[in-house]
Amino acid sequence: MANAIIDVVSADELPQIVALYNQIFRPARNIDTFRRRFQGRHNPLYMLAKVGDEPAGFFLGFETKPDTYYAWFYGVLPQHRRSGLGSQLMEAAQTWAAKQQYESIRLECYNQQRPMLHLAIELGYDIVGIRWDADRNSNLVVFEKLITATK
Ligand SMILES: CC(C)(COP(=O)(O)OP(=O)(O)OC[C@H]1O[C@@H](n2cnc3c(N)ncnc32)[C@H](O)[C@@H]1OP(=O)(O)O)[C@@H](O)C(=O)NCCC(=O)NCCS
């Protein structure tokens, strides 16, 4: 089990989260692209995971439909992987979303994101579809999990 502290943080922590994002994902994105995407979104969630005092992972999400919460981006720094931190982050987001009365969580994942495909199955998500992403010329696997049971 990861010895991590996971906090729900405010949008003020976005710079730290974007710094983590840019250590985990390519291409890099600047903070304005995140601010733009969150504009007008209902119930944004910013979560930061720390191991000791060091940021180690993050989760970003927002409402996609009144009953469905969308896990947009989340990741763990390479040196902290496979110690349960990714699961801890997803479970914290699920618990938060259930408390907000959402019935399910949705996430989307490219075929190349193998660790995430494994993690989604491990956490009990169902594959509910495939979506073509014309920007990336690639399919996204769509996963959903009912979270009402964890309310
Ligand atoms: C996906 C990601 C968040 C997983 O984080 P993590 O902290 O390593 O995940 P966990 O340690 O909680 O893994 C839990 C289980 O998921 C599965 N899993 C995770 N990574 C795996 C891998 N590379 N290969 C196979 N199974 C894997 C395993 O069943 C694992 O349990 P185990 O270690 O006891 O075998 C991390 O790999 C990551 O940040 N990837 C890059 C970013 C990304 O793809 N984000 C998702 C899309 S937005």
Coordinates of C-alpha atoms in Angstrom, one line a residue, residues 8-143:
V8 CA -8.7 17.5 -2.3
V9 CA -7.2 20.9 -3.2
S10 CA -8.4 24.1 -4.7
A11 CA -7.7 25.5 -8.2
D12 CA -4.9 27.5 -6.6
E13 CA -2.9 24.2 -6.6
L14 CA -3.2 23.9 -10.4
P15 CA 0.4 25.0 -11.0
Q16 CA 1.7 22.0 -8.9
I17 CA -0.7 19.6 -10.7
V18 CA 0.3 20.9 -14.2
A19 CA 4.0 20.4 -13.2
L20 CA 3.2 16.8 -12.3
Y21 CA 1.2 16.4 -15.5
N22 CA 4.2 17.5 -17.6
Q23 CA 6.4 14.9 -15.9
I24 CA 3.9 12.2 -16.8
F25 CA 2.3 13.1 -20.1
R26 CA 3.5 14.2 -23.5
P27 CA 3.0 16.6 -25.2
A28 CA 3.4 19.1 -22.4
R29 CA 0.5 21.5 -21.8
N30 CA 0.5 24.9 -20.2
I31 CA -1.8 25.9 -17.3
D32 CA -4.1 28.0 -19.6
T33 CA -5.2 24.9 -21.5
F34 CA -6.3 23.4 -18.1
R35 CA -8.0 26.6 -17.0
R36 CA -9.8 26.8 -20.4
R37 CA -11.0 23.2 -20.1
F38 CA -12.4 23.7 -16.6
Q39 CA -14.2 26.9 -17.6
G40 CA -18.0 26.4 -17.2
R41 CA -17.5 22.8 -15.9
H42 CA -19.6 21.8 -12.9
N43 CA -18.0 20.3 -9.8
P44 CA -14.3 20.2 -10.8
L45 CA -12.1 18.0 -8.6
Y46 CA -8.4 18.7 -8.1
M47 CA -6.6 16.1 -6.0
L48 CA -3.0 16.0 -5.1
A49 CA -1.1 12.9 -3.7
K50 CA 2.0 13.4 -1.7
V51 CA 4.6 11.0 -0.4
G52 CA 6.3 12.7 2.5
D53 CA 6.4 16.3 1.4
E54 CA 6.8 15.6 -2.3
P55 CA 4.0 15.7 -4.8
A56 CA 3.7 12.2 -6.4
G57 CA 0.4 12.0 -8.2
F58 CA -2.7 13.9 -9.1
F59 CA -6.3 13.5 -10.3
L60 CA -8.5 16.0 -12.2
G61 CA -12.1 15.5 -13.0
F62 CA -15.4 17.2 -13.7
E63 CA -19.1 16.4 -14.1
T64 CA -20.0 15.1 -17.6
K65 CA -23.8 14.5 -16.9
P66 CA -25.8 15.0 -13.7
D67 CA -25.4 11.3 -12.8
T68 CA -21.9 10.7 -14.2
Y69 CA -18.5 12.0 -13.1
Y70 CA -15.6 12.1 -15.5
A71 CA -12.1 11.2 -14.5
W72 CA -10.2 13.4 -17.0
F73 CA -6.5 13.2 -16.2
Y74 CA -4.7 11.4 -13.4
G75 CA -1.2 10.0 -13.0
V76 CA 1.6 8.9 -10.7
L77 CA 5.3 9.8 -11.1
P78 CA 7.2 6.8 -12.5
Q79 CA 9.3 6.3 -9.3
H80 CA 6.1 5.9 -7.2
R81 CA 4.2 3.5 -9.5
R82 CA 3.1 -0.1 -8.6
S83 CA 2.8 0.8 -4.9
G84 CA -0.9 1.3 -4.9
L85 CA -0.9 5.1 -5.3
G86 CA -2.9 5.1 -8.6
S87 CA -5.5 2.8 -7.0
Q88 CA -5.6 5.1 -3.9
L89 CA -6.2 8.2 -6.1
M90 CA -9.0 6.5 -8.1
E91 CA -10.7 5.2 -5.0
A92 CA -10.5 8.6 -3.3
A93 CA -12.1 10.2 -6.4
Q94 CA -14.8 7.5 -6.4
T95 CA -15.6 8.1 -2.8
W96 CA -15.7 11.9 -3.3
A97 CA -18.0 11.5 -6.4
A98 CA -20.3 9.1 -4.5
K99 CA -20.7 11.6 -1.7
Q100 CA -21.6 14.2 -4.4
Q101 CA -24.5 11.8 -5.4
Y102 CA -23.0 10.7 -8.8
E103 CA -24.0 7.2 -9.8
S104 CA -21.0 6.4 -11.9
I105 CA -17.5 7.4 -12.9
R106 CA -16.4 7.4 -16.5
L107 CA -12.9 7.3 -17.9
E108 CA -11.3 7.0 -21.3
C109 CA -8.0 5.5 -22.1
Y110 CA -5.9 5.0 -25.2
N111 CA -4.8 1.4 -26.1
Q112 CA -1.2 2.6 -25.5
Q113 CA -1.9 3.4 -21.9
R114 CA -1.6 -0.2 -20.8
P115 CA -1.0 0.3 -17.1
M116 CA -4.3 2.3 -17.0
L117 CA -6.2 -0.4 -18.9
H118 CA -5.0 -2.9 -16.3
L119 CA -5.8 -0.6 -13.4
A120 CA -9.3 0.1 -14.7
I121 CA -10.1 -3.6 -15.0
E122 CA -8.5 -4.2 -11.5
L123 CA -10.7 -1.6 -10.0
G124 CA -13.9 -3.1 -11.4
Y125 CA -14.6 -0.7 -14.3
D126 CA -16.6 -2.1 -17.2
I127 CA -15.8 -1.4 -20.8
V128 CA -18.8 0.5 -22.1
G129 CA -17.6 1.6 -25.5
I130 CA -14.9 2.7 -27.9
R131 CA -14.6 6.3 -29.2
W132 CA -12.6 7.4 -32.1
D133 CA -10.3 10.4 -31.3
A134 CA -9.8 12.2 -34.6
D135 CA -7.2 14.5 -33.0
R136 CA -4.9 11.6 -32.1
N137 CA -6.0 9.2 -34.8
S138 CA -6.6 6.6 -32.2
N139 CA -9.4 4.7 -30.4
L140 CA -10.2 5.5 -26.8
V141 CA -11.6 2.7 -24.7
V142 CA -14.5 4.0 -22.6
F143 CA -14.8 2.6 -19.0

